[in-house]
Coordinates of C-alpha atoms and ligand atoms in Angstrom, one line a residue:
M16 CA 20.9 -56.9 -3.7
N17 CA 17.7 -56.7 -5.2
L18 CA 15.1 -58.0 -2.8
K19 CA 12.7 -57.7 -5.8
E20 CA 14.6 -60.1 -7.8
L21 CA 15.0 -62.8 -5.0
A22 CA 10.8 -62.5 -4.5
R23 CA 10.5 -62.8 -7.9
T24 CA 12.4 -66.2 -8.3
A25 CA 11.2 -67.8 -4.8
G26 CA 7.7 -67.1 -6.8
Q27 CA 8.7 -68.9 -9.5
M28 CA 9.9 -71.5 -7.9
I29 CA 6.6 -72.5 -5.8
A30 CA 4.4 -71.3 -8.5
D31 CA 1.3 -73.3 -10.1
H32 CA 1.8 -76.3 -8.3
R33 CA 5.6 -77.6 -9.5
G34 CA 8.7 -78.3 -7.3
L35 CA 12.0 -78.8 -8.2
L36 CA 14.0 -82.0 -9.4
A37 CA 17.3 -82.3 -7.0
A38 CA 19.7 -83.4 -9.9
D39 CA 23.0 -82.4 -7.9
E40 CA 24.2 -85.5 -6.6
S41 CA 28.0 -85.2 -6.2
A42 CA 30.2 -87.2 -8.5
G43 CA 30.6 -90.0 -5.4
T44 CA 26.5 -89.8 -5.2
I45 CA 25.9 -90.5 -8.8
E46 CA 28.5 -93.1 -9.1
K47 CA 26.4 -95.2 -6.3
R48 CA 23.3 -94.5 -7.7
F49 CA 24.4 -95.6 -11.3
K50 CA 25.9 -99.1 -9.5
S51 CA 22.9 -99.8 -8.7
V52 CA 21.2 -100.0 -12.3
G53 CA 25.0 -101.3 -13.4
V54 CA 26.0 -98.1 -15.4
I55 CA 29.4 -96.7 -15.0
S56 CA 29.7 -93.4 -14.2
T57 CA 31.7 -91.2 -16.6
E58 CA 31.3 -87.4 -17.5
E59 CA 29.2 -88.4 -20.6
T60 CA 27.3 -91.2 -19.0
R61 CA 26.2 -88.5 -16.3
R62 CA 25.6 -86.0 -19.0
A63 CA 23.2 -88.4 -20.5
Y64 CA 21.5 -89.3 -18.0
R65 CA 20.8 -85.7 -16.8
E66 CA 20.0 -84.8 -20.3
M67 CA 17.3 -87.6 -20.4
L68 CA 15.6 -85.9 -17.4
F69 CA 15.7 -82.6 -18.4
T70 CA 14.5 -83.5 -22.1
T71 CA 11.8 -85.3 -20.7
P72 CA 8.4 -83.8 -23.3
G73 CA 6.3 -81.8 -20.9
V74 CA 8.8 -81.6 -17.8
E75 CA 8.0 -78.2 -17.0
K76 CA 4.1 -78.3 -16.4
F77 CA 5.2 -80.3 -13.1
I78 CA 8.7 -79.1 -12.4
S79 CA 9.7 -75.3 -12.2
G80 CA 13.4 -76.0 -11.2
V81 CA 16.3 -77.8 -11.2
I82 CA 19.3 -78.2 -9.0
M83 CA 22.1 -79.3 -10.6
Y84 CA 26.2 -80.1 -9.6
D85 CA 28.8 -78.0 -10.9
E86 CA 30.1 -80.3 -13.7
T87 CA 26.2 -80.6 -14.6
L88 CA 25.4 -76.6 -15.0
R89 CA 28.9 -76.2 -17.3
Q90 CA 27.3 -79.5 -19.4
K91 CA 25.3 -79.0 -22.7
T92 CA 22.5 -81.1 -24.5
S93 CA 23.3 -83.2 -27.8
A94 CA 22.4 -80.3 -29.8
G95 CA 25.2 -78.0 -28.1
V96 CA 22.9 -75.8 -25.5
P97 CA 23.9 -75.3 -22.3
F98 CA 21.6 -77.4 -20.1
A99 CA 21.0 -74.0 -18.1
D100 CA 20.1 -72.2 -21.2
Y101 CA 17.7 -75.1 -22.1
L102 CA 15.7 -74.7 -18.9
T103 CA 15.5 -71.5 -18.6
K104 CA 13.9 -71.4 -22.0
L105 CA 11.7 -74.1 -20.9
G106 CA 10.3 -71.6 -17.7
I107 CA 12.6 -73.7 -15.4
V108 CA 14.7 -72.0 -13.1
P109 CA 18.6 -73.6 -12.7
G110 CA 19.8 -73.9 -9.4
I111 CA 23.2 -75.1 -8.1
K112 CA 24.6 -76.7 -5.3
V113 CA 27.2 -75.0 -3.6
D114 CA 28.1 -77.2 -0.5
K115 CA 30.9 -79.1 -0.5
G116 CA 29.9 -81.9 1.6
A117 CA 29.5 -82.9 5.1
K118 CA 32.6 -83.6 7.1
P119 CA 33.5 -85.0 10.7
L120 CA 32.5 -81.6 12.8
A121 CA 35.6 -81.2 15.1
G122 CA 35.6 -81.9 18.6
S123 CA 32.6 -84.2 17.7
P124 CA 33.8 -86.5 15.1
D125 CA 30.7 -88.7 15.0
E126 CA 28.5 -85.7 14.0
K127 CA 29.1 -83.7 10.6
V128 CA 29.1 -80.3 9.8
T129 CA 29.0 -78.8 6.2
E130 CA 32.1 -77.2 4.7
G131 CA 32.0 -74.7 1.3
L132 CA 32.2 -71.3 2.8
D133 CA 35.6 -70.7 1.6
G134 CA 35.7 -68.8 -1.9
L135 CA 31.8 -69.1 -2.1
R136 CA 31.4 -65.5 -2.7
E137 CA 33.0 -65.6 -6.2
R138 CA 32.1 -69.0 -6.9
L139 CA 28.1 -67.7 -6.7
Q140 CA 29.2 -64.7 -8.8
E141 CA 30.5 -67.6 -11.7
Y142 CA 27.3 -69.9 -11.0
H143 CA 24.7 -66.6 -11.7
A144 CA 26.5 -65.5 -14.8
L145 CA 26.7 -69.2 -15.8
G146 CA 22.8 -68.8 -15.2
A147 CA 21.8 -70.3 -12.3
R148 CA 19.0 -68.1 -10.1
F149 CA 19.2 -70.2 -7.0
A150 CA 21.2 -72.7 -4.8
K151 CA 21.7 -75.1 -2.4
W152 CA 23.6 -75.9 0.8
R153 CA 22.5 -78.9 3.0
A154 CA 23.2 -79.8 6.4
V155 CA 22.6 -83.0 7.8
I156 CA 22.0 -83.8 11.5
E157 CA 22.3 -87.7 12.8
I158 CA 20.1 -88.8 15.0
G159 CA 21.5 -91.3 18.0
V160 CA 22.3 -91.8 21.6
G161 CA 23.5 -88.1 22.9
V162 CA 23.4 -86.6 19.3
P163 CA 23.0 -84.2 18.0
S164 CA 24.9 -82.2 20.3
N165 CA 23.7 -78.3 20.6
Y166 CA 27.5 -78.0 19.2
C167 CA 26.5 -79.3 15.9
L168 CA 23.3 -77.8 15.6
R169 CA 25.1 -74.9 16.1
A170 CA 28.0 -74.9 13.9
N171 CA 25.5 -76.2 11.1
A172 CA 22.9 -73.3 11.7
Q173 CA 25.9 -70.6 11.3
A174 CA 27.4 -72.2 8.0
L175 CA 23.5 -72.3 6.8
A176 CA 22.7 -68.6 7.6
R177 CA 26.5 -67.4 6.3
Y178 CA 25.7 -69.0 2.7
A179 CA 22.2 -67.5 2.7
A180 CA 23.6 -64.0 3.2
L181 CA 26.4 -64.7 0.7
C182 CA 23.8 -66.1 -2.1
Q183 CA 21.2 -63.4 -1.4
E184 CA 24.1 -61.1 -1.9
A185 CA 25.0 -62.3 -5.1
G186 CA 21.2 -62.7 -6.5
L187 CA 20.7 -66.2 -5.9
V188 CA 17.5 -67.6 -3.7
P189 CA 19.3 -69.6 -1.3
I190 CA 17.7 -73.3 -0.5
V191 CA 18.2 -73.7 3.1
E192 CA 18.7 -77.3 3.9
P193 CA 19.0 -78.8 7.1
E194 CA 18.1 -82.2 6.7
V195 CA 17.4 -84.3 10.4
L196 CA 18.4 -88.1 8.5
M197 CA 16.0 -90.8 8.8
D198 CA 18.6 -93.0 9.6
G199 CA 17.8 -95.2 12.9
A200 CA 15.4 -97.0 14.9
H201 CA 14.3 -93.6 16.1
T202 CA 10.5 -92.9 17.1
I203 CA 8.6 -90.0 15.1
E204 CA 8.2 -88.0 18.6
R205 CA 12.0 -87.9 18.7
C206 CA 12.5 -86.9 15.0
A207 CA 10.2 -84.4 16.0
E208 CA 12.4 -83.0 18.9
V209 CA 15.3 -83.2 16.9
T210 CA 13.7 -81.1 13.9
L211 CA 12.0 -78.8 16.2
A212 CA 16.0 -77.9 17.8
T213 CA 17.3 -77.9 14.6
L214 CA 15.2 -75.4 12.9
K215 CA 14.8 -73.3 16.2
A216 CA 18.9 -73.1 15.5
V217 CA 18.5 -72.2 11.9
F218 CA 16.2 -69.4 12.2
D219 CA 17.9 -67.6 15.2
E220 CA 21.1 -67.8 12.5
L221 CA 18.9 -66.7 9.8
D222 CA 17.5 -64.0 11.7
I223 CA 21.2 -63.1 13.1
H224 CA 22.6 -62.8 9.8
R225 CA 20.4 -60.4 8.4
I226 CA 18.8 -63.0 5.9
I227 CA 15.7 -61.6 3.6
L228 CA 13.2 -64.7 4.3
E229 CA 10.9 -63.5 1.6
G230 CA 14.0 -64.4 -0.7
M231 CA 14.6 -67.8 0.6
I232 CA 13.4 -71.7 0.4
L233 CA 13.2 -74.0 3.4
K234 CA 14.4 -77.6 2.2
P235 CA 13.4 -79.6 5.7
N236 CA 13.1 -82.9 6.6
M237 CA 9.7 -84.4 6.7
V238 CA 8.5 -85.7 10.3
I239 CA 8.9 -89.3 10.3
S240 CA 9.8 -92.8 12.0
G241 CA 13.3 -93.3 11.8
M242 CA 13.6 -96.1 9.0
Q243 CA 14.4 -98.9 11.7
C244 CA 11.6 -98.1 13.7
P245 CA 9.3 -101.1 14.7
Q246 CA 6.3 -98.7 15.2
Q247 CA 6.0 -96.9 11.9
A248 CA 3.8 -93.6 11.9
G249 CA 1.0 -93.5 9.4
V250 CA 0.7 -91.2 6.6
A251 CA -2.1 -88.7 8.3
Q252 CA 0.5 -88.8 11.7
V253 CA 3.3 -87.9 9.7
A254 CA 1.5 -84.7 7.7
A255 CA 0.2 -83.1 11.1
E256 CA 3.0 -83.8 12.8
T257 CA 5.4 -82.1 10.2
L258 CA 2.9 -79.3 9.8
R259 CA 3.1 -79.3 13.7
V260 CA 6.9 -78.3 13.7
L261 CA 6.8 -76.2 10.7
R262 CA 3.9 -74.2 12.4
L263 CA 6.0 -73.7 15.3
R264 CA 9.4 -72.8 13.8
V265 CA 9.0 -71.4 10.6
P266 CA 8.0 -67.5 10.0
A267 CA 4.9 -67.1 7.7
A268 CA 7.4 -64.8 5.6
V269 CA 9.2 -67.6 4.1
P270 CA 7.2 -68.3 0.7
G271 CA 8.1 -71.7 0.2
I272 CA 8.8 -75.2 2.0
M273 CA 10.3 -77.6 -0.2
F274 CA 10.9 -80.9 1.5
L275 CA 13.4 -83.2 0.6
S276 CA 12.5 -87.0 0.3
G277 CA 15.3 -88.6 2.2
G278 CA 15.2 -91.8 1.7
Q279 CA 11.2 -92.5 1.3
S280 CA 9.5 -94.1 -0.8
A281 CA 8.8 -92.7 -4.5
E282 CA 4.9 -93.6 -3.1
L283 CA 5.1 -92.5 0.3
A284 CA 6.9 -89.2 0.1
T285 CA 4.3 -88.1 -2.6
A286 CA 1.1 -89.4 0.2
H287 CA 2.8 -87.3 2.9
L288 CA 3.1 -84.3 0.9
S289 CA -0.2 -84.5 -0.4
A290 CA -2.1 -85.3 2.9
M291 CA -0.2 -82.1 4.5
N292 CA -1.9 -80.4 1.3
T293 CA -4.9 -81.3 2.5
H294 CA -4.9 -80.3 5.9
G295 CA -5.9 -76.5 5.2
P296 CA -4.3 -73.6 4.9
A297 CA -0.8 -73.1 5.9
P298 CA 1.3 -70.1 5.4
W299 CA 3.6 -71.6 3.3
T300 CA 3.5 -72.9 -0.1
L301 CA 4.5 -76.5 0.6
S302 CA 6.0 -78.7 -2.4
F303 CA 8.8 -81.1 -3.4
S304 CA 12.4 -80.8 -3.9
Y305 CA 13.1 -84.5 -4.5
A306 CA 16.0 -86.3 -6.1
R307 CA 15.6 -90.0 -5.0
A308 CA 11.6 -90.1 -5.0
L309 CA 11.2 -88.4 -8.5
Q310 CA 14.5 -90.4 -10.1
T311 CA 14.7 -93.7 -8.4
P312 CA 12.0 -95.0 -11.2
A313 CA 13.4 -93.0 -13.9
L314 CA 16.7 -94.6 -13.4
E315 CA 15.7 -98.3 -13.3
A316 CA 14.1 -97.4 -16.5
W317 CA 17.1 -96.1 -18.0
Q318 CA 19.9 -98.4 -17.5
G319 CA 22.2 -96.4 -19.7
R320 CA 20.4 -97.5 -23.0
T321 CA 19.1 -94.7 -25.4
A322 CA 16.7 -97.6 -26.8
N323 CA 15.5 -96.8 -23.1
L324 CA 15.1 -93.1 -22.8
A325 CA 11.0 -93.1 -23.6
A326 CA 10.5 -95.5 -20.7
S327 CA 12.6 -93.4 -18.3
Q328 CA 11.4 -90.2 -19.5
N329 CA 7.8 -91.5 -18.8
A330 CA 8.8 -92.9 -15.5
F331 CA 10.0 -89.3 -14.4
L332 CA 7.3 -87.6 -16.4
R333 CA 4.9 -89.9 -13.9
R334 CA 6.6 -89.0 -10.7
A335 CA 6.7 -85.6 -11.5
Q336 CA 3.0 -85.2 -12.3
L337 CA 2.0 -87.0 -9.2
N338 CA 4.1 -84.8 -7.1
S339 CA 2.5 -81.9 -8.7
A340 CA -0.8 -83.1 -7.8
A341 CA 0.3 -83.6 -3.9
C342 CA 1.0 -79.9 -3.8
A343 CA -2.7 -79.4 -4.8
G344 CA -3.6 -82.1 -2.3
A345 CA -5.1 -84.3 -4.9
Y346 CA -2.5 -87.4 -5.5
T347 CA -4.2 -90.5 -4.1
T348 CA -2.9 -93.7 -4.4
R349 CA -5.6 -95.3 -7.1
M350 CA -3.7 -92.9 -9.1
E351 CA -0.4 -95.0 -8.7
K352 CA -2.7 -98.4 -10.0
A353 CA -3.6 -96.3 -13.1
A354 CA -0.1 -95.7 -13.7
Ligands
LIG15 P1 16.6 -86.8 -1.7 O1 15.3 -85.9 -2.1 O2 17.4 -88.3 -2.5 O3 16.0 -86.9 -0.1 O4 17.7 -85.9 -2.1 C1 17.6 -84.3 -2.2 C2 18.4 -83.6 -1.7 O5 18.9 -82.9 -2.4 C3 19.6 -83.8 -0.8 O6 20.2 -82.9 -0.6

C-alpha cells in the first residue's frame, strides 16, 4: 500500500473547490432516469449520455473526479479514447462504483445490507489497471418505525470497512458512503440521531479495520428533514445540524467530506453546501459528489438527441459551476436567476 499515493489522490479529489460527478448509475437506475425523459436505455445510449457529460468543454474547472459504473469504465468516446484515459488527461480522476447493491438483510428483511465483497480484491486490481484511482461503496440506511436496528448499522459498517481496507490495499481511495435516506416523514432531529448512530458504527469499524483516514473520503447524507415531513428545516438549520453531527463523529484526519444529494432539488443541494462552507472553518474540505443534483437539468435538456448536445452540456456545466461556487461558500440564489 502506498500511503503517499492514496493521500495524493484524495487531495486531488478535493482540490480547488471542485467536486465529483457521480455517473455510476447501475443499469436499472439509469433505465429509470432515461425513462423519465423518454429515452430507451441501451449500451449505446448510456455511452452517448456519459460522453455528453464527460466531454463538456470546461468541465475540468469544476469537476475533480467522475464515479463510473463497470460498463462505463470499459467504454470509449466516439473518437475511440477510453473514458478513463480521456478524463485523466483533463486532470479528472476516474473512479468506479464497486458495490453490488443493497439487498434484504437476513433476519431483518425490511432493512438492507450492501453486498459485493466476494471477489472484490481481484476486481479492484482490474479497475486499477483500467485507470481507476478511487472507488465507491454505498450503504443504505432507512429511517422508519423501529429502524434502523443496531444490527443493520453494524452489518453495513462492517461491509464498508472491509471494502475500504481492500481499496487501500489496491491503491484506490475508498469513498465510504453511508446514506441515511430522506424518504419518510421524520424530522431533522430524527435524521440527526440516526446519522450520528450510523457514523459512530462506521468510524468504529474503520478503526478496527485499520483504515488510513488520510487516504479516504467520506460521502454522507446531509442532516435534513424527511421528504414527507410537514415541517421542513430551512437551509441555515440543515447546514448547522449537518456540521454539528459531522464534528461529533468524523475525525479531522479525514481530508474530505463529499456529500450525496439524495433526492434534494439541484438548487437546495447547492444552497446547503454553500451554507456549510460559509459557517467558518471545518477540519475537512466540504464538497459535492452528486448524481441527480448535477445531472437532472442536463438529462432533461438532452432527451437523447444529438441536436441537444450544447444545451445539455451547458446545463451540466452550469450546475457544476454553481456547486464549485458553493465549495467556496460563494453561491447565492441570485446566481440561479442569472443562469
Ligand atoms: P445522488 O446525488 O443522486 O444522491 O447520488 C449520489 C450517489 O452516488 C448515490 O450513491
